[in-house]
mmCIF file of C-alpha atoms in Angstrom:
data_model
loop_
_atom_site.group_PDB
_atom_site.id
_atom_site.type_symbol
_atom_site.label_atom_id
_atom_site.label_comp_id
_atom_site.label_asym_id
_atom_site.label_seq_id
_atom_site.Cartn_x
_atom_site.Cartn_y
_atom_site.Cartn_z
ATOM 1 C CA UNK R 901 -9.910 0.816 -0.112
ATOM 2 C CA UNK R 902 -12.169 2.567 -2.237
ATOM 3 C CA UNK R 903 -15.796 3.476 -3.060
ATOM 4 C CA UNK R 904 -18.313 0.954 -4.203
ATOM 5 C CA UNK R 905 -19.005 3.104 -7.133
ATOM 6 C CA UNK R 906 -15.669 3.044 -8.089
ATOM 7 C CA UNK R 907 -14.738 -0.230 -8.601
ATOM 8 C CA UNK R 908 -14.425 -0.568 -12.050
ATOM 9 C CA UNK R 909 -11.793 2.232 -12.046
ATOM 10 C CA UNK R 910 -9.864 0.210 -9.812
ATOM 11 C CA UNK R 911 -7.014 -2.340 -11.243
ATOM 12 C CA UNK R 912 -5.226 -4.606 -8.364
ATOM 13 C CA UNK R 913 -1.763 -4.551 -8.905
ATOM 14 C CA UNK R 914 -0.035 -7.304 -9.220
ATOM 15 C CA UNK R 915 0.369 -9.230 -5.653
ATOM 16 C CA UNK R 916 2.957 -8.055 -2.858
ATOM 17 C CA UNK R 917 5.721 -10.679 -1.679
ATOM 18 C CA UNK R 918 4.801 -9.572 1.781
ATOM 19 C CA UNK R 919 1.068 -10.757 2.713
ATOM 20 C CA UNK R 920 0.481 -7.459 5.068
ATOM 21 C CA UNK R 921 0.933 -5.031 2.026
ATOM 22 C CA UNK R 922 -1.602 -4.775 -1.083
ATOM 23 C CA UNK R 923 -1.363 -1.951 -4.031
ATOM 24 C CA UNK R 924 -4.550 -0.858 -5.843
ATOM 25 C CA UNK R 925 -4.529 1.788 -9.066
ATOM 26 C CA UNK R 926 -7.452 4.497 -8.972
ATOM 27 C CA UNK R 927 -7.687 6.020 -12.549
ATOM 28 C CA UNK R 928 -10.715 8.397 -11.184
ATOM 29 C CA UNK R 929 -12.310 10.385 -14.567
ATOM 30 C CA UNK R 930 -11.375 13.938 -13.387
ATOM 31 C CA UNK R 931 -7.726 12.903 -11.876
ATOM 32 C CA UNK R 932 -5.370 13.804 -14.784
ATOM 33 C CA UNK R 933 -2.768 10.991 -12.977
ATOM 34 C CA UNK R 934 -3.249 7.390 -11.534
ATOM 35 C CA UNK R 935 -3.541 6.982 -7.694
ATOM 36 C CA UNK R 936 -1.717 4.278 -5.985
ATOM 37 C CA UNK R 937 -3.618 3.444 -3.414
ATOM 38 C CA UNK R 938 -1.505 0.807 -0.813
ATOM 39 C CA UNK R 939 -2.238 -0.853 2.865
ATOM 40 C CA UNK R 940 0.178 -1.721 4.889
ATOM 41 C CA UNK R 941 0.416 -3.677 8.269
ATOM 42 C CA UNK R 942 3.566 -3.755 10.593
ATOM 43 C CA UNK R 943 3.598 -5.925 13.310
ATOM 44 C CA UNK R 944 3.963 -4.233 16.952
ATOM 45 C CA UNK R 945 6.729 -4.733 18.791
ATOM 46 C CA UNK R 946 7.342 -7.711 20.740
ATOM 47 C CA UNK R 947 4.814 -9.895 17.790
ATOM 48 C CA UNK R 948 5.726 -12.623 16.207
ATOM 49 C CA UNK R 949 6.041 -10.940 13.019
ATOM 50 C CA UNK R 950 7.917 -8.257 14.035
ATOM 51 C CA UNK R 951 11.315 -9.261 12.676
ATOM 52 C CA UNK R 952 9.649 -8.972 9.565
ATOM 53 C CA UNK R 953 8.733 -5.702 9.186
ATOM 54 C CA UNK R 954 11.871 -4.568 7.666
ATOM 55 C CA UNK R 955 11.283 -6.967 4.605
ATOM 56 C CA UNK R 956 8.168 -5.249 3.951
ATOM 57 C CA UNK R 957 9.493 -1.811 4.564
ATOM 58 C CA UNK R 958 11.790 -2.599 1.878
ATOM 59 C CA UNK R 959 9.099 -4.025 -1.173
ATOM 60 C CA UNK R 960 7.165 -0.529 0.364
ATOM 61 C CA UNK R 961 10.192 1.518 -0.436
ATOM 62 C CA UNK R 962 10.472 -0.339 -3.931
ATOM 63 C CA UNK R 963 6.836 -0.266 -5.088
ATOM 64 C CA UNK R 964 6.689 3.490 -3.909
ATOM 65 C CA UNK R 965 9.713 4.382 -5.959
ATOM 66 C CA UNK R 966 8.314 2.419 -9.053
ATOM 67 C CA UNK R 967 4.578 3.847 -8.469
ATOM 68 C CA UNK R 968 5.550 7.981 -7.865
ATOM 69 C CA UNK R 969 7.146 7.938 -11.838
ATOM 70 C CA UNK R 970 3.242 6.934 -12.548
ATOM 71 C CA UNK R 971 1.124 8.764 -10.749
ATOM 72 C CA UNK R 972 0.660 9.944 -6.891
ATOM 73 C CA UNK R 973 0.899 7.355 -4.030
ATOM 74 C CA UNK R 974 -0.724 7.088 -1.436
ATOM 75 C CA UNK R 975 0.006 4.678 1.640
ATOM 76 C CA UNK R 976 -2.628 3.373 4.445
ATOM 77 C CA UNK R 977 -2.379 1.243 7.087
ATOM 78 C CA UNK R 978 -1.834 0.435 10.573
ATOM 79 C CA UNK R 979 2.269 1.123 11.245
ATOM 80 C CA UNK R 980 1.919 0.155 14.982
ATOM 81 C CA UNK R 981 3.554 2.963 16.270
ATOM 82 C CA UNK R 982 3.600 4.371 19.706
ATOM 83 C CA UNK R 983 3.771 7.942 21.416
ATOM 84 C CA UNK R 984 6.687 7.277 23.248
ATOM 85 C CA UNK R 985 8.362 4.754 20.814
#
């Protein structure tokens, strides 16, 4: 998710309930606020994991509310969505 270089301003966050979503903080030296920095993977439609999805929409929701009073958050990922959809 980051640089090399910047791994040792990195601290993992402590593990997601849902194994397709991570959280990572970047305290970068001339950032005056932590970045939360988190992946996230939503099964298409049709997967077998799809009916899941809303379960980790909701911890997403949760840790984003929790994170933005600390610092700026920033979300990744592959959200399997369509043009179309």
């Amino acid at each position: 998710l980051v640089r090399r270089d910047w791994e040792s301003l990195v601290t993992e966050m402590e593990p997601c309930e849902h194994d397709c979503l991570h959280f990572i903080r970047l305290q970068a030296p001339s950032v005056p606020f932590a970045l939360y920095i988190g992946v996230a993977y939503l099964a298409p439609i049709g997967g077998s994991r799809y009916k899941e999805n809303s379960v980790l929409l909701d911890e997403l929701e949760d840790r984003i509310a929790r994170y933005s009073t600390q610092g700026a958050v920033i979300i990744v990922g592959d959200f399997n969505l369509h043009i179309g959809n």
